[in-house]
CSV table of C-alpha atoms in Angstrom, one decimal:
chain,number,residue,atom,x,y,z
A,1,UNK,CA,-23.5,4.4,-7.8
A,2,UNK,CA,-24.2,1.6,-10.5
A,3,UNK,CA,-22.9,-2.2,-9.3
A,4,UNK,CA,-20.7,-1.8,-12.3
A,5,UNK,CA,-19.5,1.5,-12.0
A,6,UNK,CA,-15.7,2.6,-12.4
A,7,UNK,CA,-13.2,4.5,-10.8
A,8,UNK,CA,-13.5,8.5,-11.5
A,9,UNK,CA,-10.8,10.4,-13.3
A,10,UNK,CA,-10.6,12.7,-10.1
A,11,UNK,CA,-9.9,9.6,-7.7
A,12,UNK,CA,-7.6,8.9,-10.2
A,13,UNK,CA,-5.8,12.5,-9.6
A,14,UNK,CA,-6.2,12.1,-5.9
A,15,UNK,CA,-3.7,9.1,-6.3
A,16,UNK,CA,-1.3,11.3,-8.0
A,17,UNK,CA,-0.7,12.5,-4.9
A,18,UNK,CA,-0.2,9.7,-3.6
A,19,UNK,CA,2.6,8.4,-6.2
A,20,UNK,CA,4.3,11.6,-4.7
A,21,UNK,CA,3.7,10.7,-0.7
A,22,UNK,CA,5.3,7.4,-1.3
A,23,UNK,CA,7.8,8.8,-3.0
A,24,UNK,CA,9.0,10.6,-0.1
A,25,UNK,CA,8.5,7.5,2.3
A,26,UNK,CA,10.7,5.7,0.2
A,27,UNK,CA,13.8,9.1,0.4
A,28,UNK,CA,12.6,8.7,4.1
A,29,UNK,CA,13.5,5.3,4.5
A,30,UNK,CA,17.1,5.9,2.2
A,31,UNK,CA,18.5,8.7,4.2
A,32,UNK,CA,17.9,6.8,7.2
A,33,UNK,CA,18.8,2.9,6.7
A,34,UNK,CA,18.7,1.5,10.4
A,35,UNK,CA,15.7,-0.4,12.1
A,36,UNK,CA,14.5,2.9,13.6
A,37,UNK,CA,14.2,5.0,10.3
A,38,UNK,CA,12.4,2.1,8.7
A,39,UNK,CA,9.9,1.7,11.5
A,40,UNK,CA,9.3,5.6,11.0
A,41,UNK,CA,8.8,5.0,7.5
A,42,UNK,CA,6.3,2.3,8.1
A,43,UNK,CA,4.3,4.5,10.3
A,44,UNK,CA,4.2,7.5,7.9
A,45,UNK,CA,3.5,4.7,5.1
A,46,UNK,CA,0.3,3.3,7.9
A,47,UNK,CA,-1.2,6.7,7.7
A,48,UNK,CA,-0.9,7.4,4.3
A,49,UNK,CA,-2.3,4.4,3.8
A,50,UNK,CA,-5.5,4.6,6.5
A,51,UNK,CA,-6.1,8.0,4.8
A,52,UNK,CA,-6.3,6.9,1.3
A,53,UNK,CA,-8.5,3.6,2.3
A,54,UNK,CA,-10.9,5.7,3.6
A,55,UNK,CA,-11.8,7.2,0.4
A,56,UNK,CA,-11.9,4.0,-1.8
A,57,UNK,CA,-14.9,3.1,1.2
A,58,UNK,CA,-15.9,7.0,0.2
A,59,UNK,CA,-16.2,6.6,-3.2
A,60,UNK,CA,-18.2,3.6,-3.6
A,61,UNK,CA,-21.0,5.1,-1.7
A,62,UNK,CA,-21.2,8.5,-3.5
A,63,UNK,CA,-19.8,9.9,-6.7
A,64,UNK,CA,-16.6,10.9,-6.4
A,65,UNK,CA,-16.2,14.1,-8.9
A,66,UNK,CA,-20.1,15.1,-8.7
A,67,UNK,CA,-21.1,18.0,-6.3
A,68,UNK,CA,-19.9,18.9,-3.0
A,69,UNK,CA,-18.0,15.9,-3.1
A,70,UNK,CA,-15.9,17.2,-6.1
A,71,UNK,CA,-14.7,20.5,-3.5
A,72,UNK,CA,-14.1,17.5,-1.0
A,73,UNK,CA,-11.8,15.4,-2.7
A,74,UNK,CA,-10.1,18.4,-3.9
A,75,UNK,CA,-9.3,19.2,0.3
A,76,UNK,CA,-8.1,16.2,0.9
A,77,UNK,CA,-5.8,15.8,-2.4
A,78,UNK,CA,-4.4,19.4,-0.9
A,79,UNK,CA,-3.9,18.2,2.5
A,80,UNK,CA,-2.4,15.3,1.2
A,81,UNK,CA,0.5,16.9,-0.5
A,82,UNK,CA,0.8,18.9,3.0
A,83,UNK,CA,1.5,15.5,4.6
A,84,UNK,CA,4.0,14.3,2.1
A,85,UNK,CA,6.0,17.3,2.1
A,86,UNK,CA,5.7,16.9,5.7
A,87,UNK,CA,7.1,14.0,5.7
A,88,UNK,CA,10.5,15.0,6.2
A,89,UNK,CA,9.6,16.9,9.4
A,90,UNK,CA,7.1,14.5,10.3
A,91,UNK,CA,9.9,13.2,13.3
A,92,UNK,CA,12.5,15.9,13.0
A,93,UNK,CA,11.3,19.6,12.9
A,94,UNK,CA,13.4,21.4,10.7
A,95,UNK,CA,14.9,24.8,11.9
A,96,UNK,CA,12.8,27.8,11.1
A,97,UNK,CA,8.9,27.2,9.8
A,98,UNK,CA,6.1,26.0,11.1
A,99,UNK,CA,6.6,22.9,14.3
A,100,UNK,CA,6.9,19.9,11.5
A,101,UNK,CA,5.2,17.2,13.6
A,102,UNK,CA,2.1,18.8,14.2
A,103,UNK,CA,1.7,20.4,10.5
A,104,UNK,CA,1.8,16.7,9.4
A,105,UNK,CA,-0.8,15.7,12.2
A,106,UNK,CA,-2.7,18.4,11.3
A,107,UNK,CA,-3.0,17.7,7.9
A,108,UNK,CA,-3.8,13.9,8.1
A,109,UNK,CA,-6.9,14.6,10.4
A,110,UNK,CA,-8.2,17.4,7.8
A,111,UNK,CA,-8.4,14.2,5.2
A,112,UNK,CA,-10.0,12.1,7.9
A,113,UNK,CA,-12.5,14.9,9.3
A,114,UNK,CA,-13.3,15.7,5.0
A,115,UNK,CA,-14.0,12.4,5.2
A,116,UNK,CA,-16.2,11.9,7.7
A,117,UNK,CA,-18.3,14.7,6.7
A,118,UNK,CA,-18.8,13.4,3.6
A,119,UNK,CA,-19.9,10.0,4.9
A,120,UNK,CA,-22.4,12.2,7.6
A,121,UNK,CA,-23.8,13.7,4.4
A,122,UNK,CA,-24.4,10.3,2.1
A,123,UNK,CA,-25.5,8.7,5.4
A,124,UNK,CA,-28.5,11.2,6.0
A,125,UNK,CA,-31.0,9.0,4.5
A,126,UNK,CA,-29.6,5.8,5.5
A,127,UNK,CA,-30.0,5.0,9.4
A,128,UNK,CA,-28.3,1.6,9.3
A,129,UNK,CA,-25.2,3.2,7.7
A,130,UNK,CA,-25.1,6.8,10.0
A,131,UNK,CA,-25.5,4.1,13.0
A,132,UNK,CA,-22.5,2.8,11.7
A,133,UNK,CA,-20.5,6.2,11.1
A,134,UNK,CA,-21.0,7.3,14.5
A,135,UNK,CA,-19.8,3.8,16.3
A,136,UNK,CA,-16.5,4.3,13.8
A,137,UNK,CA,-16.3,8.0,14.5
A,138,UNK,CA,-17.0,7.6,18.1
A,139,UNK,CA,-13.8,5.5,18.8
A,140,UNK,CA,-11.3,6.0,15.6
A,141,UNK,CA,-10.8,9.1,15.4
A,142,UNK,CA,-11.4,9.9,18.8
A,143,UNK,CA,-8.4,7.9,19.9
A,144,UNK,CA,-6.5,8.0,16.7
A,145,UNK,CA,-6.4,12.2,16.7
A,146,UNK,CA,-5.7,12.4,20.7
A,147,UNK,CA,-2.8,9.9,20.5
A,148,UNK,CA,-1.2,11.5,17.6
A,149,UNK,CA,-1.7,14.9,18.7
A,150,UNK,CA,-0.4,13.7,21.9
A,151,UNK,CA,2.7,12.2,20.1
A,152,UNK,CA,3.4,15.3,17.9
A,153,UNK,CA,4.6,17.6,20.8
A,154,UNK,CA,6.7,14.2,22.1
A,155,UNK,CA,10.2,13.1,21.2
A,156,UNK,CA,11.6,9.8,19.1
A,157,UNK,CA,10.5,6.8,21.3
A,158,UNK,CA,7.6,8.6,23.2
A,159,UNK,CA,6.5,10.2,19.5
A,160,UNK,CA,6.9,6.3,18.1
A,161,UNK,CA,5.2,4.6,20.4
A,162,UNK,CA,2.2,7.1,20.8
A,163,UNK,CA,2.0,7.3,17.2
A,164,UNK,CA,2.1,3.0,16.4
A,165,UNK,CA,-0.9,3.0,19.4
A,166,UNK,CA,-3.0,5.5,17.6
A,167,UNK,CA,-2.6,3.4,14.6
A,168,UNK,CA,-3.1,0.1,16.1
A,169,UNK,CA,-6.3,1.5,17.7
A,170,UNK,CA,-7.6,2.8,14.7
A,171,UNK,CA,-7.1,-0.5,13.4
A,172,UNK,CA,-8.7,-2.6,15.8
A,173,UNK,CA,-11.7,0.0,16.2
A,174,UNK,CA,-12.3,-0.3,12.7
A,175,UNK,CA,-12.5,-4.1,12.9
A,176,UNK,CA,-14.9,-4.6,15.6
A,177,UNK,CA,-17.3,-1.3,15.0
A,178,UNK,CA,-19.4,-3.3,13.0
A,179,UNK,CA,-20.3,-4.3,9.3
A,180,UNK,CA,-23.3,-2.4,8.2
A,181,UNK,CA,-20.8,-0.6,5.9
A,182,UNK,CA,-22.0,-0.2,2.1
A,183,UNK,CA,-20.2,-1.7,-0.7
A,184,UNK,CA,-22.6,-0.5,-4.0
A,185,UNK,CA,-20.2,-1.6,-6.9
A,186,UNK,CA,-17.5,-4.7,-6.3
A,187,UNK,CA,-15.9,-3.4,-9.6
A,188,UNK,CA,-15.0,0.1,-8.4
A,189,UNK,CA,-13.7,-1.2,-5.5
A,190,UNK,CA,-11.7,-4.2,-6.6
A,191,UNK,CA,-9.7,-1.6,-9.0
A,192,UNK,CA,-9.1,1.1,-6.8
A,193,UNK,CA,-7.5,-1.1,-5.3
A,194,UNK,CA,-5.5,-2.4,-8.0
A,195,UNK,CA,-4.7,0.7,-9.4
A,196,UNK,CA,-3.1,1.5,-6.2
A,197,UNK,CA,-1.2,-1.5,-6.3
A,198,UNK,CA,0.2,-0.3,-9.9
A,199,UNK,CA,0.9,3.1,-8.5
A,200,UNK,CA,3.2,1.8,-6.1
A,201,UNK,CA,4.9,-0.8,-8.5
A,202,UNK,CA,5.5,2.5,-10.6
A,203,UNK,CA,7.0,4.0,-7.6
A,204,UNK,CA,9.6,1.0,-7.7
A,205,UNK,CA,10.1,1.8,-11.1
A,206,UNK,CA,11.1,5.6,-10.4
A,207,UNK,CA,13.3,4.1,-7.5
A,208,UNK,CA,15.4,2.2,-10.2
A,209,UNK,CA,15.6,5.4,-12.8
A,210,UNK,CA,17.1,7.7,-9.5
A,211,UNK,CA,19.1,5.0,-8.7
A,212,UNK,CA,21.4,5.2,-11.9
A,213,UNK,CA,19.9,9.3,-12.7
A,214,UNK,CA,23.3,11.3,-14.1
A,215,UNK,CA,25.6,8.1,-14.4
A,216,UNK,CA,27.0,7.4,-17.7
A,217,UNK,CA,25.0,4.4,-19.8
A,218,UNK,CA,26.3,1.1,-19.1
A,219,UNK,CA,26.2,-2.4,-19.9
A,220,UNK,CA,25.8,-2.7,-15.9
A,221,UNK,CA,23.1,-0.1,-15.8
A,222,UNK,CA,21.2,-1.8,-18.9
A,223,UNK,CA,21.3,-5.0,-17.2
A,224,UNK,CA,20.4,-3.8,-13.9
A,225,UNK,CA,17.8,-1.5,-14.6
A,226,UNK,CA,15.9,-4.5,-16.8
A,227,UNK,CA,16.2,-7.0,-14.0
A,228,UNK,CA,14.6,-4.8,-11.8
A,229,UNK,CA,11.7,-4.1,-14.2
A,230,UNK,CA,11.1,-7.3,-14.4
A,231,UNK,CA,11.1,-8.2,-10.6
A,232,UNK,CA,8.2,-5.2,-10.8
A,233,UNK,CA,6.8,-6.8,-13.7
A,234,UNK,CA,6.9,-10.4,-12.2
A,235,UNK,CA,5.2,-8.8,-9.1
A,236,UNK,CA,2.6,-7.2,-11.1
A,237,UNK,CA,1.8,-10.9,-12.8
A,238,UNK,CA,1.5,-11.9,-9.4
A,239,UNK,CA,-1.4,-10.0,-8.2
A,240,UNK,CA,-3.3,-9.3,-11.6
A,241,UNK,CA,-2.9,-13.1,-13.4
A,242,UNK,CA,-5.3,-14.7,-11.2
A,243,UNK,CA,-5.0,-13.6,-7.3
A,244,UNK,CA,-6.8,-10.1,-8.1
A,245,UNK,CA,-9.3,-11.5,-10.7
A,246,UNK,CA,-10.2,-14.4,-7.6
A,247,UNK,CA,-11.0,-12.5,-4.9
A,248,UNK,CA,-13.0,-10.0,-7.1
A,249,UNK,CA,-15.2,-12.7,-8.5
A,250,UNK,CA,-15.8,-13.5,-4.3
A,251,UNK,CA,-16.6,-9.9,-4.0
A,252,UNK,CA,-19.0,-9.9,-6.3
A,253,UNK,CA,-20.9,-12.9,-5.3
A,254,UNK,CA,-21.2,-11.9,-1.5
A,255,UNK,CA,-23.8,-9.9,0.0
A,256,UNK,CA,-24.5,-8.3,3.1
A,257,UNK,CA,-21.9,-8.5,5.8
A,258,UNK,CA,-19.9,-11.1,4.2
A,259,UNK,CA,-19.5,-8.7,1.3
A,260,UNK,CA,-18.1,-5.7,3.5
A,261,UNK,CA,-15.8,-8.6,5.5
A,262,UNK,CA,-14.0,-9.4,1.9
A,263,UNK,CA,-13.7,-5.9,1.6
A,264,UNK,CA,-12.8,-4.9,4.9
A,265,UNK,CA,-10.1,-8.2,5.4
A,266,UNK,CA,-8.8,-9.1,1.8
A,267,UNK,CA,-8.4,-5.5,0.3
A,268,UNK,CA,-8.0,-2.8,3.3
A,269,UNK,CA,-5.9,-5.0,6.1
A,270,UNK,CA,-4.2,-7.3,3.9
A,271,UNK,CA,-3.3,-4.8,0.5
A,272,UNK,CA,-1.2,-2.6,3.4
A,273,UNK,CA,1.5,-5.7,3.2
A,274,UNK,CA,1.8,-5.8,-0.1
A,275,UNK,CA,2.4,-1.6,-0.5
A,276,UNK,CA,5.1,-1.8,2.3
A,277,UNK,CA,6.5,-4.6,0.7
A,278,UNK,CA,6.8,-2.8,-2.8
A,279,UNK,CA,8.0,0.4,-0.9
A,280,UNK,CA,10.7,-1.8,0.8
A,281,UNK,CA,11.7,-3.3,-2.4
A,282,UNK,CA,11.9,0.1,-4.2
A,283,UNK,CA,14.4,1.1,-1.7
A,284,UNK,CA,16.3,-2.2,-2.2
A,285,UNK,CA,16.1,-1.5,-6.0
A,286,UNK,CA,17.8,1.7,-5.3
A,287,UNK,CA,20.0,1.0,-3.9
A,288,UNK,CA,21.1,-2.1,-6.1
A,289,UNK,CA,21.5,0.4,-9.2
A,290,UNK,CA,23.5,2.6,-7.1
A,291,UNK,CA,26.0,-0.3,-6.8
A,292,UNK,CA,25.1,-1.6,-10.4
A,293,UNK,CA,26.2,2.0,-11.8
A,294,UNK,CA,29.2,1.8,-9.9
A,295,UNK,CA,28.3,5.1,-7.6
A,296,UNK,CA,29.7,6.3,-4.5
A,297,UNK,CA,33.1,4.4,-4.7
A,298,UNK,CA,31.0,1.2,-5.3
A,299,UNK,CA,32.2,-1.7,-8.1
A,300,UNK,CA,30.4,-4.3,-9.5
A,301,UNK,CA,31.8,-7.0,-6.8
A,302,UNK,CA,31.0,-5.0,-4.1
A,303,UNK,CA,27.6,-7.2,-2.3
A,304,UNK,CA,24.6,-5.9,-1.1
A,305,UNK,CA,23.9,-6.2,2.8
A,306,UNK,CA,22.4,-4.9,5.9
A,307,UNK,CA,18.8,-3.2,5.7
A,308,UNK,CA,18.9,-2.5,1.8
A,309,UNK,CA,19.0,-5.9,1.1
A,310,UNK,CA,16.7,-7.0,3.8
A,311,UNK,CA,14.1,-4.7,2.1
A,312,UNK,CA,14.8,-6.0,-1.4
A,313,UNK,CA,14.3,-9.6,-0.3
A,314,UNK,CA,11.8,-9.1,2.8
A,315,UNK,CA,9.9,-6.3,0.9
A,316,UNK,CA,8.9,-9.3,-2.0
A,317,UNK,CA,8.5,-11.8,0.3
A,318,UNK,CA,5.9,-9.6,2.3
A,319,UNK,CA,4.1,-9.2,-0.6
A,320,UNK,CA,3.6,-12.2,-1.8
A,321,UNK,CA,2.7,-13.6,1.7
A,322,UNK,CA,0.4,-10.8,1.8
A,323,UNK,CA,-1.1,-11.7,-1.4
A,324,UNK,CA,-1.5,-14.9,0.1
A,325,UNK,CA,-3.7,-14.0,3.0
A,326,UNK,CA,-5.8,-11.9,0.9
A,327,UNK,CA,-7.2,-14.6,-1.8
A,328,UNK,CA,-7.0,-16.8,1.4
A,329,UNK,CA,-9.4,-14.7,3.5
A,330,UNK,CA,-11.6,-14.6,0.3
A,331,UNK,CA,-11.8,-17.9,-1.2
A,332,UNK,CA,-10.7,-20.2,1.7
A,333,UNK,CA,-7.4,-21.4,-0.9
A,334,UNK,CA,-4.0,-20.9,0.4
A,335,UNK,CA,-1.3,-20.6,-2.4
A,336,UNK,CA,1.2,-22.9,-1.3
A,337,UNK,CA,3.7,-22.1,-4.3
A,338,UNK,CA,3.9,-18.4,-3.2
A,339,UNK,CA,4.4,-19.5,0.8
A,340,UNK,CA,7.2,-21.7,-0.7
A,341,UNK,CA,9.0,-19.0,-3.0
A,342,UNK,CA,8.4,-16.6,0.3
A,343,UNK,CA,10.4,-18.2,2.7
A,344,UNK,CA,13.0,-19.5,0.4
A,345,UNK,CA,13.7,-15.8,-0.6
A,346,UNK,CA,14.0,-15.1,3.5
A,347,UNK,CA,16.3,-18.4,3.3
A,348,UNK,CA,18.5,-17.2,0.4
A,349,UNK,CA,19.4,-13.4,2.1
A,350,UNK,CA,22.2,-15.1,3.7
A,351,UNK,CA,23.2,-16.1,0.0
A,352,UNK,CA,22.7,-13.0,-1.5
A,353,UNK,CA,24.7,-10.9,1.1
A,354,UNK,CA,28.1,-13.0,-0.3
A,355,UNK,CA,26.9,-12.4,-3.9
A,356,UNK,CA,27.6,-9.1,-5.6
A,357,UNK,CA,24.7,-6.7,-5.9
A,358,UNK,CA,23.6,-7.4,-9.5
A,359,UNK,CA,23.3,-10.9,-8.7
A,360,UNK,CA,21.8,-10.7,-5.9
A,361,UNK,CA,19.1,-9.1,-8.0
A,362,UNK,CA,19.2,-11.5,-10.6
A,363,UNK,CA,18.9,-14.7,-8.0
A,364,UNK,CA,15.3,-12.6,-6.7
A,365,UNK,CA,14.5,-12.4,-10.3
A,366,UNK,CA,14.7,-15.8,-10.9
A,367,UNK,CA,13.4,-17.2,-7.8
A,368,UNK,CA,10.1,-15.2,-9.1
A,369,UNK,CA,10.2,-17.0,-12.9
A,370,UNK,CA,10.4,-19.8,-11.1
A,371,UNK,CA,7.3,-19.3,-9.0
A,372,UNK,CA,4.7,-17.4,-11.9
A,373,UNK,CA,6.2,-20.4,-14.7
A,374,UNK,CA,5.1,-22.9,-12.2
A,375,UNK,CA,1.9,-21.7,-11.0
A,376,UNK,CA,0.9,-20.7,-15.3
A,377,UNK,CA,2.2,-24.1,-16.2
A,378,UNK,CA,0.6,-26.4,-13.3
A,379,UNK,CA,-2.6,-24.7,-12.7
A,380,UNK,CA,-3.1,-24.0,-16.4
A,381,UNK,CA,-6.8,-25.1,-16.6
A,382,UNK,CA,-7.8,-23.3,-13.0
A,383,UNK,CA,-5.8,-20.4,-14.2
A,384,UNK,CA,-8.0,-20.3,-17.7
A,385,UNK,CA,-11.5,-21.0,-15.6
A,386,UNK,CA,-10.6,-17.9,-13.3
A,387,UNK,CA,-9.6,-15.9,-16.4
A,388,UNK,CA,-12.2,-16.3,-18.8
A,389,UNK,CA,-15.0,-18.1,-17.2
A,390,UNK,CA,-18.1,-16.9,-16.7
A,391,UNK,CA,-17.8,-15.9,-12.8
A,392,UNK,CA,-19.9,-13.0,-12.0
């Protein structure tokens, strides 16, 4: 792979897939609002997510939609789709059928075993890189597949906490089994990774369409709808404006281990906060145009409260604190503005549970106007440098 090569049209497909899995993470999380649900969700939403990082590492080592690799990818995208239908059962088996909980372990550990095959194969004439397969081999999956195999034949708490340890482990295992990854091309991987962050801000955009699908048009629903487009929107600026184009321009001037750090910290630890966040606020925004539209006995006074609006609040301010850490970890330069407009949206949830749901919404909208016209206005000139200087 070339040091400027792009993402593939069949990674692109594989994400498809993924549009749908959050989809369902998001339904997950709906049907069952309390602490507990959400904590399932966020596990589901960790392994999605672990499985779909390890083929942006994948697919900057060999080409994606060339070869054996092609039939690869294609296993994974289909055992994939078996997890997200899954995902239902994934806590709860369902009466008749296969046991749900172990057809959804199953599948994840097919798109983590495709995966290491693949890296086996595109290591075979690299020693430094197949010593560094079998260390990460030798202890993730090892622990991840026993624990949740484990927890797939156990029961809510048991099945929670064995499944949060095998995450947690893969996590950690990951973080100290080395560096002597390879990162070819900073530009392939620096958009798969923003296209997956546009994937799920399109997934909070299909959250406000269900949330108002079958009720009559509206001047509510109008007004609703466009607020929470532009919260997406406004989010979107966030990350692309300058915090994306920042630490990319750091990832392409590293080398060696310092390179695969960036990569490792900035995009596959720290890009998991932003996704949940977006999934949480997707749920929020749901729930908001259910209200908005005036559905399920709800008027437009009625306020949002409880979980839903702890997810439309939280949900942004865990992304943008998350977007915080990642340009941190890359360039050393904390984004005070963002901190700020973070905690003073966790401040203002008191605020907003008094208010009723449509403004609410509008008070999160403006709160992020306030923060993107500051940060364009003030930082105008390092804004342009980062934008269309000559960086790489």
């Amino acid at each position: 792979m070339a040091e400027n090569a792009s993402v593939t049209q069949l990674e692109l497909f594989f994400d498809l897939v993924v549009v749908f899995a959050f989809t369902m993470v998001t339904d997950a999380a709906a049907h069952d609002a309390t602490p507990k649900g959400l904590l399932k969700a966020l596990l589901i939403l960790m392994l999605l997510w672990w499985a779909w990082i390890a083929y942006s590492w994948l697919g900057n080592v060999i080409k994606a939609d060339e070869g054996i690799a092609r039939l690869a990818m294609l296993v994974a995208m289909g055992a994939t789709f078996v997890i997200a239908l899954t995902i239902p059962e994934a806590f709860h088996d369902l009466p008749g059928g296969w046991y749900g909980p172990l057809v959804f372990v199953i599948a994840y550990l097919v798109v983590r075993f495709v995966h290491l095959a693949m890296f086996w194969m595109a290591s075979a004439d690299d020693p430094q890189l197949r010593g560094q397969v079998i260390r990460w081999a030798a202890g993730s999956l090892t622990i991840a597949g026993t624990l949740l195999l484990i927890g797939a034949f156990n029961h809510d708490n048991w099945q929670i906490g064995l499944w949060f340890a095998a995450l947690a482990g893969d996590m950690a295992w990951t973080m100290i089994a080395g560096n002597d990854w390879r990162l070819i091309s900073a530009s392939h991987f620096a958009e798969r990774y923003g296209l997956i962050i546009i994937i799920a801000l399109g997934e909070s955009i299909v959250s406000i369409g269900i949330g108002v699908a079958g009720l009559p048009v509206s001047w509510p629903i109008v007004v609703g709808t466009l607020l929470g487009l532009a919260v997406s929107g406004l989010l979107w600026w966030a990350y692309f404006d300058v915090a994306a184009l920042a630490v990319e321009h750091e990832l392409h001037k590293a080398t060696g281990e310092r390179r695969i750090q960036i990569a490792r910290g900035s995009y596959t630890y720290w890009h998991f906060p932003m996704i949940a966040g977006i999934i949480a606020l997707s749920l929020g925004l749901k729930k908001v145009l259910n209200y908005v539209g005036q559905d399920e006995g709800h008027t437009l006074r009625d306020a949002l409260h409880g979980i839903p609006l702890f997810c439309l609040y939280g949900g942004v301010a865990a992304y943008l604190i998350a977007l915080v850490g990642c340009k941190q970890y890359a360039t050393g330069k904390i984004s005070v503005a963002r901190l700020v407009a973070a905690v003073a949206l966790l401040v203002l949830i008191p605020l907003a549970s008094v208010l009723p749901a449509m403004a609410a919404l509008g008070l999160l909208c403006g709160v992020l106007v306030a923060l993107i016209l500051w940060e364009t206005l003030r930082m105008a000139e390092p804004r342009e440098e980062i934008r269309h200087g000559s960086h790489v």
